[in-house]
PDB file of C-alpha atoms in Angstrom:
ATOM      1  CA  GLU A   1     -66.277  39.355  36.695  1.00  0.00           C
ATOM      2  CA  VAL A   2     -64.704  42.432  37.923  1.00  0.00           C
ATOM      3  CA  GLU A   3     -65.909  41.727  41.185  1.00  0.00           C
ATOM      4  CA  GLU A   4     -64.764  38.079  41.117  1.00  0.00           C
ATOM      5  CA  TYR A   5     -61.587  39.299  40.285  1.00  0.00           C
ATOM      6  CA  LYS A   6     -60.309  42.620  41.865  1.00  0.00           C
ATOM      7  CA  ASN A   7     -58.293  40.858  44.564  1.00  0.00           C
ATOM      8  CA  PHE A   8     -55.963  39.085  41.796  1.00  0.00           C
ATOM      9  CA  ARG A   9     -52.821  40.999  41.250  1.00  0.00           C
ATOM     10  CA  PRO A  10     -51.558  41.416  37.682  1.00  0.00           C
ATOM     11  CA  ASP A  11     -47.941  40.628  38.598  1.00  0.00           C
ATOM     12  CA  ASP A  12     -49.133  37.148  40.468  1.00  0.00           C
ATOM     13  CA  PRO A  13     -47.669  34.268  38.345  1.00  0.00           C
ATOM     14  CA  ALA A  14     -50.272  31.749  39.774  1.00  0.00           C
ATOM     15  CA  ARG A  15     -53.350  33.643  39.151  1.00  0.00           C
ATOM     16  CA  LYS A  16     -54.245  31.652  36.235  1.00  0.00           C
ATOM     17  CA  THR A  17     -54.130  28.601  38.311  1.00  0.00           C
ATOM     18  CA  LYS A  18     -56.230  30.154  41.106  1.00  0.00           C
ATOM     19  CA  ALA A  19     -59.017  31.327  38.781  1.00  0.00           C
ATOM     20  CA  LEU A  20     -59.006  27.885  37.629  1.00  0.00           C
ATOM     21  CA  LEU A  21     -59.371  26.362  40.692  1.00  0.00           C
ATOM     22  CA  GLN A  22     -61.854  28.869  42.105  1.00  0.00           C
ATOM     23  CA  MET A  23     -64.124  28.116  39.152  1.00  0.00           C
ATOM     24  CA  VAL A  24     -64.262  24.636  39.293  1.00  0.00           C
ATOM     25  CA  GLN A  25     -64.851  24.924  43.030  1.00  0.00           C
ATOM     26  CA  GLN A  26     -67.802  26.918  42.236  1.00  0.00           C
ATOM     27  CA  PHE A  27     -68.901  24.620  39.703  1.00  0.00           C
ATOM     28  CA  GLY A  28     -68.976  21.977  42.278  1.00  0.00           C
ATOM     29  CA  VAL A  29     -70.955  23.914  44.651  1.00  0.00           C
ATOM     30  CA  ASP A  30     -73.521  25.279  41.963  1.00  0.00           C
ATOM     31  CA  PHE A  31     -74.085  21.639  41.264  1.00  0.00           C
ATOM     32  CA  GLU A  32     -74.698  20.321  44.727  1.00  0.00           C
ATOM     33  CA  LYS A  33     -76.864  23.385  45.285  1.00  0.00           C
ATOM     34  CA  CYS A  34     -78.870  22.599  42.441  1.00  0.00           C
ATOM     35  CA  ILE A  35     -79.281  18.656  43.459  1.00  0.00           C
ATOM     36  CA  GLU A  36     -79.785  19.674  47.212  1.00  0.00           C
ATOM     37  CA  GLY A  37     -82.474  22.431  46.438  1.00  0.00           C
ATOM     38  CA  SER A  38     -80.440  24.999  48.254  1.00  0.00           C
ATOM     39  CA  GLY A  39     -79.316  27.374  45.577  1.00  0.00           C
ATOM     40  CA  ASP A  40     -79.577  31.036  45.860  1.00  0.00           C
ATOM     41  CA  GLN A  41     -81.877  31.898  42.684  1.00  0.00           C
ATOM     42  CA  VAL A  42     -85.363  29.539  42.799  1.00  0.00           C
ATOM     43  CA  ASP A  43     -87.016  28.790  39.571  1.00  0.00           C
ATOM     44  CA  THR A  44     -90.514  29.624  39.812  1.00  0.00           C
ATOM     45  CA  SER A  45     -91.556  28.379  36.384  1.00  0.00           C
ATOM     46  CA  ASN A  46     -89.990  24.749  36.090  1.00  0.00           C
ATOM     47  CA  LEU A  47     -88.824  22.113  37.787  1.00  0.00           C
ATOM     48  CA  SER A  48     -85.099  21.308  37.590  1.00  0.00           C
ATOM     49  CA  GLY A  49     -82.022  19.525  39.463  1.00  0.00           C
ATOM     50  CA  GLY A  50     -83.160  17.450  42.787  1.00  0.00           C
ATOM     51  CA  ALA A  51     -86.781  18.372  42.079  1.00  0.00           C
ATOM     52  CA  LYS A  52     -87.090  16.485  39.088  1.00  0.00           C
ATOM     53  CA  ILE A  53     -85.014  13.506  40.271  1.00  0.00           C
ATOM     54  CA  ASN A  54     -87.363  13.736  43.287  1.00  0.00           C
ATOM     55  CA  ARG A  55     -90.239  13.418  40.889  1.00  0.00           C
ATOM     56  CA  ILE A  56     -88.864  10.573  38.730  1.00  0.00           C
ATOM     57  CA  PHE A  57     -88.551   8.381  42.216  1.00  0.00           C
ATOM     58  CA  HIS A  58     -92.043   9.407  43.311  1.00  0.00           C
ATOM     59  CA  GLU A  59     -94.082   9.967  40.538  1.00  0.00           C
ATOM     60  CA  ARG A  60     -92.740   8.343  37.405  1.00  0.00           C
ATOM     61  CA  PHE A  61     -91.060   4.986  38.792  1.00  0.00           C
ATOM     62  CA  PRO A  62     -94.562   4.027  40.801  1.00  0.00           C
ATOM     63  CA  PHE A  63     -96.529   4.938  37.498  1.00  0.00           C
ATOM     64  CA  GLU A  64     -93.781   2.811  35.669  1.00  0.00           C
ATOM     65  CA  LEU A  65     -94.785  -0.061  37.660  1.00  0.00           C
ATOM     66  CA  VAL A  66     -98.487   0.460  37.718  1.00  0.00           C
ATOM     67  CA  LYS A  67     -98.199   0.159  33.662  1.00  0.00           C
ATOM     68  CA  MET A  68     -97.237  -3.232  34.223  1.00  0.00           C
ATOM     69  CA  GLU A  69    -100.846  -4.676  33.735  1.00  0.00           C
ATOM     70  CA  PHE A  70    -101.156  -8.670  33.680  1.00  0.00           C
ATOM     71  CA  ASP A  71    -104.341 -10.523  32.399  1.00  0.00           C
ATOM     72  CA  GLU A  72    -105.864 -11.957  35.429  1.00  0.00           C
ATOM     73  CA  LYS A  73    -107.446 -15.329  33.519  1.00  0.00           C
ATOM     74  CA  GLU A  74    -103.822 -15.590  31.859  1.00  0.00           C
ATOM     75  CA  LEU A  75    -102.015 -15.452  35.332  1.00  0.00           C
ATOM     76  CA  ARG A  76    -104.802 -18.266  36.483  1.00  0.00           C
ATOM     77  CA  LYS A  77    -103.821 -20.572  33.962  1.00  0.00           C
ATOM     78  CA  GLU A  78    -100.139 -20.138  34.538  1.00  0.00           C
ATOM     79  CA  ILE A  79    -100.754 -20.964  38.051  1.00  0.00           C
ATOM     80  CA  SER A  80    -103.011 -23.999  37.447  1.00  0.00           C
ATOM     81  CA  TYR A  81    -100.527 -25.589  34.643  1.00  0.00           C
ATOM     82  CA  ALA A  82     -97.581 -24.908  37.391  1.00  0.00           C
ATOM     83  CA  ILE A  83     -99.401 -26.531  39.844  1.00  0.00           C
ATOM     84  CA  LYS A  84    -100.020 -29.511  37.575  1.00  0.00           C
ATOM     85  CA  ASN A  85     -97.007 -29.903  36.014  1.00  0.00           C
ATOM     86  CA  ILE A  86     -95.304 -29.851  39.469  1.00  0.00           C
ATOM     87  CA  HIS A  87     -97.498 -32.831  40.613  1.00  0.00           C
ATOM     88  CA  GLY A  88     -97.092 -34.841  37.562  1.00  0.00           C
ATOM     89  CA  VAL A  89     -99.028 -38.170  37.477  1.00  0.00           C
ATOM     90  CA  ARG A  90     -99.804 -37.724  40.884  1.00  0.00           C
ATOM     91  CA  THR A  91    -102.455 -35.779  42.631  1.00  0.00           C
ATOM     92  CA  GLY A  92    -101.644 -33.626  45.385  1.00  0.00           C
ATOM     93  CA  LEU A  93    -103.580 -32.398  48.272  1.00  0.00           C
ATOM     94  CA  PHE A  94    -101.883 -29.019  48.426  1.00  0.00           C
ATOM     95  CA  THR A  95    -100.463 -26.288  46.551  1.00  0.00           C
ATOM     96  CA  PRO A  96     -96.833 -27.036  46.158  1.00  0.00           C
ATOM     97  CA  ASP A  97     -94.407 -23.994  47.167  1.00  0.00           C
ATOM     98  CA  LEU A  98     -92.238 -24.829  43.798  1.00  0.00           C
ATOM     99  CA  ALA A  99     -95.679 -23.609  42.016  1.00  0.00           C
ATOM    100  CA  PHE A 100     -95.989 -20.626  44.172  1.00  0.00           C
ATOM    101  CA  GLU A 101     -92.150 -19.633  43.698  1.00  0.00           C
ATOM    102  CA  ALA A 102     -92.420 -20.167  39.851  1.00  0.00           C
ATOM    103  CA  ILE A 103     -95.215 -17.609  39.344  1.00  0.00           C
ATOM    104  CA  VAL A 104     -93.878 -15.094  41.972  1.00  0.00           C
ATOM    105  CA  LYS A 105     -90.261 -15.468  40.404  1.00  0.00           C
ATOM    106  CA  LYS A 106     -91.847 -14.405  36.851  1.00  0.00           C
ATOM    107  CA  GLN A 107     -93.732 -11.453  38.428  1.00  0.00           C
ATOM    108  CA  ILE A 108     -90.215  -9.910  40.228  1.00  0.00           C
ATOM    109  CA  ILE A 109     -88.172 -10.125  36.745  1.00  0.00           C
ATOM    110  CA  LYS A 110     -90.726  -7.870  35.257  1.00  0.00           C
ATOM    111  CA  LEU A 111     -89.757  -5.484  37.873  1.00  0.00           C
ATOM    112  CA  LYS A 112     -86.270  -5.137  36.122  1.00  0.00           C
ATOM    113  CA  GLU A 113     -87.317  -2.972  33.024  1.00  0.00           C
ATOM    114  CA  PRO A 114     -88.947  -0.076  35.369  1.00  0.00           C
ATOM    115  CA  CYS A 115     -86.166  -0.195  37.535  1.00  0.00           C
ATOM    116  CA  LEU A 116     -83.354   0.254  34.559  1.00  0.00           C
ATOM    117  CA  LYS A 117     -85.730   3.035  32.862  1.00  0.00           C
ATOM    118  CA  CYS A 118     -85.705   4.891  36.208  1.00  0.00           C
ATOM    119  CA  ILE A 119     -81.995   4.696  36.299  1.00  0.00           C
ATOM    120  CA  ASP A 120     -81.759   6.251  32.950  1.00  0.00           C
ATOM    121  CA  LEU A 121     -84.121   9.114  33.408  1.00  0.00           C
ATOM    122  CA  VAL A 122     -81.858   9.997  36.884  1.00  0.00           C
ATOM    123  CA  ILE A 123     -78.765  10.100  34.726  1.00  0.00           C
ATOM    124  CA  GLN A 124     -80.119  12.097  32.177  1.00  0.00           C
ATOM    125  CA  GLU A 125     -81.461  14.581  34.715  1.00  0.00           C
ATOM    126  CA  LEU A 126     -78.044  14.758  36.258  1.00  0.00           C
ATOM    127  CA  ILE A 127     -76.102  14.935  32.873  1.00  0.00           C
ATOM    128  CA  ASN A 128     -78.748  18.172  32.102  1.00  0.00           C
ATOM    129  CA  THR A 129     -77.991  19.745  35.712  1.00  0.00           C
ATOM    130  CA  VAL A 130     -73.990  19.574  34.991  1.00  0.00           C
ATOM    131  CA  ARG A 131     -74.516  21.479  31.776  1.00  0.00           C
ATOM    132  CA  GLN A 132     -76.900  23.916  33.696  1.00  0.00           C
ATOM    133  CA  SER A 133     -74.346  24.585  36.274  1.00  0.00           C
ATOM    134  CA  THR A 134     -71.187  25.195  33.940  1.00  0.00           C
ATOM    135  CA  ASN A 135     -73.054  28.258  32.473  1.00  0.00           C
ATOM    136  CA  LYS A 136     -70.819  30.299  34.437  1.00  0.00           C
ATOM    137  CA  LEU A 137     -67.704  28.814  32.222  1.00  0.00           C
ATOM    138  CA  ASP A 138     -69.340  30.394  29.148  1.00  0.00           C
ATOM    139  CA  SER A 139     -66.215  32.747  28.998  1.00  0.00           C
ATOM    140  CA  TYR A 140     -63.820  29.927  28.778  1.00  0.00           C
ATOM    141  CA  PRO A 141     -65.530  27.395  26.341  1.00  0.00           C
ATOM    142  CA  ARG A 142     -62.619  25.215  26.564  1.00  0.00           C
ATOM    143  CA  LEU A 143     -62.795  24.567  30.223  1.00  0.00           C
ATOM    144  CA  ARG A 144     -66.294  24.168  30.116  1.00  0.00           C
ATOM    145  CA  GLU A 145     -66.061  21.398  27.509  1.00  0.00           C
ATOM    146  CA  GLU A 146     -63.427  19.565  29.425  1.00  0.00           C
ATOM    147  CA  THR A 147     -65.336  19.850  32.760  1.00  0.00           C
ATOM    148  CA  GLU A 148     -68.517  18.508  31.321  1.00  0.00           C
ATOM    149  CA  ARG A 149     -66.399  15.615  29.752  1.00  0.00           C
ATOM    150  CA  ILE A 150     -64.869  14.691  33.178  1.00  0.00           C
ATOM    151  CA  VAL A 151     -68.164  14.890  34.993  1.00  0.00           C
ATOM    152  CA  THR A 152     -70.522  13.248  32.529  1.00  0.00           C
ATOM    153  CA  THR A 153     -67.914  10.411  31.999  1.00  0.00           C
ATOM    154  CA  HIS A 154     -68.082   9.851  35.524  1.00  0.00           C
ATOM    155  CA  ILE A 155     -71.657   9.821  35.783  1.00  0.00           C
ATOM    156  CA  ARG A 156     -71.700   7.308  32.824  1.00  0.00           C
ATOM    157  CA  GLU A 157     -69.286   4.837  34.864  1.00  0.00           C
ATOM    158  CA  ARG A 158     -71.758   5.305  37.919  1.00  0.00           C
ATOM    159  CA  ASP A 159     -74.682   4.341  35.868  1.00  0.00           C
ATOM    160  CA  SER A 160     -73.483   0.959  34.766  1.00  0.00           C
ATOM    161  CA  LYS A 161     -72.358   0.324  38.405  1.00  0.00           C
ATOM    162  CA  THR A 162     -75.976   1.415  39.470  1.00  0.00           C
ATOM    163  CA  LYS A 163     -77.821  -0.840  37.119  1.00  0.00           C
ATOM    164  CA  ASP A 164     -75.355  -3.950  38.343  1.00  0.00           C
ATOM    165  CA  GLN A 165     -76.281  -3.222  41.625  1.00  0.00           C
ATOM    166  CA  VAL A 166     -80.076  -3.118  40.986  1.00  0.00           C
ATOM    167  CA  LEU A 167     -80.205  -6.273  39.038  1.00  0.00           C
ATOM    168  CA  LEU A 168     -78.052  -7.787  42.114  1.00  0.00           C
ATOM    169  CA  LEU A 169     -80.918  -6.642  44.201  1.00  0.00           C
ATOM    170  CA  ILE A 170     -83.409  -8.282  42.053  1.00  0.00           C
ATOM    171  CA  ASP A 171     -81.588 -11.224  41.662  1.00  0.00           C
ATOM    172  CA  ILE A 172     -81.400 -11.886  45.657  1.00  0.00           C
ATOM    173  CA  GLU A 173     -84.944 -11.517  45.698  1.00  0.00           C
ATOM    174  CA  LEU A 174     -85.446 -14.107  43.097  1.00  0.00           C
ATOM    175  CA  SER A 175     -82.791 -16.602  45.046  1.00  0.00           C
ATOM    176  CA  TYR A 176     -85.261 -17.134  48.191  1.00  0.00           C
ATOM    177  CA  ILE A 177     -88.871 -16.412  48.118  1.00  0.00           C
ATOM    178  CA  ASN A 178     -89.872 -16.288  51.933  1.00  0.00           C
ATOM    179  CA  THR A 179     -93.272 -18.217  52.130  1.00  0.00           C
ATOM    180  CA  ASN A 180     -93.099 -17.741  55.850  1.00  0.00           C
ATOM    181  CA  HIS A 181     -93.448 -14.054  55.663  1.00  0.00           C
ATOM    182  CA  GLU A 182     -96.954 -12.666  57.372  1.00  0.00           C
ATOM    183  CA  ASP A 183     -98.149 -11.418  54.219  1.00  0.00           C
ATOM    184  CA  PHE A 184     -98.640 -15.066  52.948  1.00  0.00           C
ATOM    185  CA  ILE A 185    -101.308 -17.401  54.714  1.00  0.00           C
ATOM    186  CA  GLY A 186     -99.442 -20.570  54.489  1.00  0.00           C
ATOM    187  CA  PHE A 187    -100.237 -23.818  56.728  1.00  0.00           C
ATOM    188  CA  ALA A 188     -99.035 -22.225  59.713  1.00  0.00           C
ATOM    189  CA  ASN A 189    -100.600 -18.660  59.799  1.00  0.00           C
ATOM    190  CA  ALA A 190    -104.017 -20.134  58.871  1.00  0.00           C
ATOM    191  CA  GLN A 191    -103.677 -22.494  61.835  1.00  0.00           C
ATOM    192  CA  GLN A 192    -103.159 -19.555  63.842  1.00  0.00           C
ATOM    193  CA  ARG A 193    -105.838 -17.795  62.599  1.00  0.00           C
ATOM    194  CA  THR A 194    -108.332 -20.306  62.963  1.00  0.00           C
ATOM    195  CA  ALA A 195    -107.052 -20.935  66.698  1.00  0.00           C
ATOM    196  CA  ALA A 196    -107.602 -17.220  67.501  1.00  0.00           C
ATOM    197  CA  ASN A 197    -110.814 -16.875  65.833  1.00  0.00           C
ATOM    198  CA  ALA A 198    -112.186 -19.700  67.861  1.00  0.00           C
ATOM    199  CA  THR A 199    -110.495 -18.169  71.036  1.00  0.00           C
ATOM    200  CA  LYS A 200    -112.241 -15.078  70.218  1.00  0.00           C
ATOM    201  CA  LYS A 201    -115.598 -16.694  69.858  1.00  0.00           C
ATOM    202  CA  ARG A 202    -115.460 -18.536  73.524  1.00  0.00           C
ATOM    203  CA  VAL A 203    -114.324 -15.500  75.000  1.00  0.00           C
ATOM    204  CA  MET A 204    -117.613 -13.594  75.632  1.00  0.00           C
ATOM    205  CA  PRO A 205    -116.726 -10.236  76.735  1.00  0.00           C
ATOM    206  CA  ASN A 206    -119.101  -7.857  79.263  1.00  0.00           C
ATOM    207  CA  GLN A 207    -121.728  -6.736  77.133  1.00  0.00           C
ATOM    208  CA  VAL A 208    -124.161  -4.120  77.919  1.00  0.00           C
ATOM    209  CA  ILE A 209    -127.727  -6.456  76.928  1.00  0.00           C
ATOM    210  CA  ARG A 210    -129.954  -3.213  76.767  1.00  0.00           C
ATOM    211  CA  ARG A 211    -129.641   0.283  77.796  1.00  0.00           C
ATOM    212  CA  GLY A 212    -133.116   1.799  79.410  1.00  0.00           C
ATOM    213  CA  TRP A 213    -134.723   2.674  82.738  1.00  0.00           C
ATOM    214  CA  LEU A 214    -135.081   0.549  85.476  1.00  0.00           C
ATOM    215  CA  THR A 215    -138.684   0.758  87.835  1.00  0.00           C
ATOM    216  CA  ILE A 216    -138.799  -0.556  91.346  1.00  0.00           C
ATOM    217  CA  ASN A 217    -142.536  -1.199  92.747  1.00  0.00           C
ATOM    218  CA  ILE A 218    -142.027  -0.707  96.244  1.00  0.00           C
ATOM    219  CA  SER A 219    -145.335  -2.310  97.244  1.00  0.00           C
ATOM    220  CA  ILE A 220    -144.647  -5.668  95.649  1.00  0.00           C
ATOM    221  CA  MET A 221    -140.961  -5.861  97.766  1.00  0.00           C
ATOM    222  CA  LYS A 222    -142.867  -5.218 100.898  1.00  0.00           C
ATOM    223  CA  GLY A 223    -145.741  -7.925 100.069  1.00  0.00           C
ATOM    224  CA  GLY A 224    -148.339  -5.460  99.170  1.00  0.00           C
TER     225      GLY A 224
END
C-alpha cells in the first residue's frame, strides 16, 4: 500500500478522490483480466473466472442438452397420433407438414430449460468473479460493499434481459419450421436424390477390369 500511495502529497485536498478513482479503476482492470484470462497471477490448482464460463458453455450446456432423454416408442406414438388427427376422416397419401411441425416444435420447446440454466450458471460465476476482484478493497469495507452491490445489481439486470433474448430466439425458431432445409429429405430432395442415383448408375466411368500380364505369341501373328 505504501508503494501505491507514495506519490500522494499529504496536503493534497483531492487525495481521497484520487485514491477512490484509482481503486475503482483497478477493480475494473482485475475483473476484466479474470474474465479474459490475462491476469498477472495464474491459478494452477482451480479454474476461475473466464475458464469456468468457458467450461459452462462447452461442457455443462451440452451435458444438459444430452440429458433431455426421450422415449422413442412414445415419440413414434405421438407422431402417429398427430398424423391421424390432422387427416381426420380422410386417409392421406403423404405425411402432412403440420404433423411434422407439431412434433418438432414440441422438441424445440424443451431447449428452454437448459438454456435458462446455462444463463443462471454464468451469472453466478460472474458474481463470484466480482467478489474475487474486490479482495484488494478489504481495507475499505464500505467501498467494497458498495462496489459489489452496484456491479451485482447491473449483472442481475443483464440476467433478465439475456433470458428474454434467449427465449425470443427460441420463439423465432418456433414461428417457422423450414421443411425445405437440406437436412430434411422432403419430396423435392427425394426426387433430386433419385435422379442423381439414376444418372450415376447410367454413367459408367472408365474402369480397369483386370490387371495382369499380356503375352503376345509372335508366331501366331505371322501365321505360323
